[in-house]
């Protein structure tokens, strides 16, 4: 298993810069676009939470699950891991800064709760304790541990990841269930529809970025995933702690998490992920030509 921020990925800085830049630039495109759509359609009052919800989701660190899709397809695994680690370590700085800039542009409207969702102090402390410090501690422990210990922990990582996914799934579901029951139908529809549209646009921004930088196929798939896949667990926690009175924030984050799995599969399929096609000989069961073709076969004894 390659170490994050390895020399292999650092020798290709274009992939790291393009992936991280596309990830950081996405909320500056989606949140103002959502605010403009709400203003044009006259739904600002009933769906005022949408720009804030999209900003919370897209400014979260890149999801670690992106490595699963890279390993199944044709992406650059080393660059993907490096982007994930860098986005996690920088999140205490990037998320409050992004919210501050978007707030000054008026993307969040005049609602005081939505404007304070990315308050620098509380958000920075939460991301530092729950995201950046654990990531840095893991890198340090891996760096200082012996090869035998690293091999043992690598063997346990699939089990730990599976238990973590199950725990996060049940925690998110238990937090979302009471909010959905008290939420209005128009708010639910606005949350789900905005999450679907934003997720598809985020993946498209990644494709455009890779095409503009003229990256090869593997690097393009990595940048696409880095732009579209976000850590929904982090954004869900921020949604609950920042504005607990608005269920639309959490519903949008959870809906985005569902859509990004489907979008990731389609993105990797578009970048060349496919199943091997059997040959005619394999499909019909015939032996076909081989290196023994032309050699007389020994007759079976009668």
PDB file of C-alpha atoms in Angstrom, residues 82 199 228 253:
ATOM      1  CA  UNK A  82      -2.754  12.492  -1.876  1.00  0.00           C
ATOM      2  CA  UNK A 199     -23.714  16.315  -7.619  1.00  0.00           C
ATOM      3  CA  UNK A 228     -17.576  15.132  -7.279  1.00  0.00           C
ATOM      4  CA  UNK A 253     -26.177  16.254   2.468  1.00  0.00           C
TER       5      UNK A 253
END
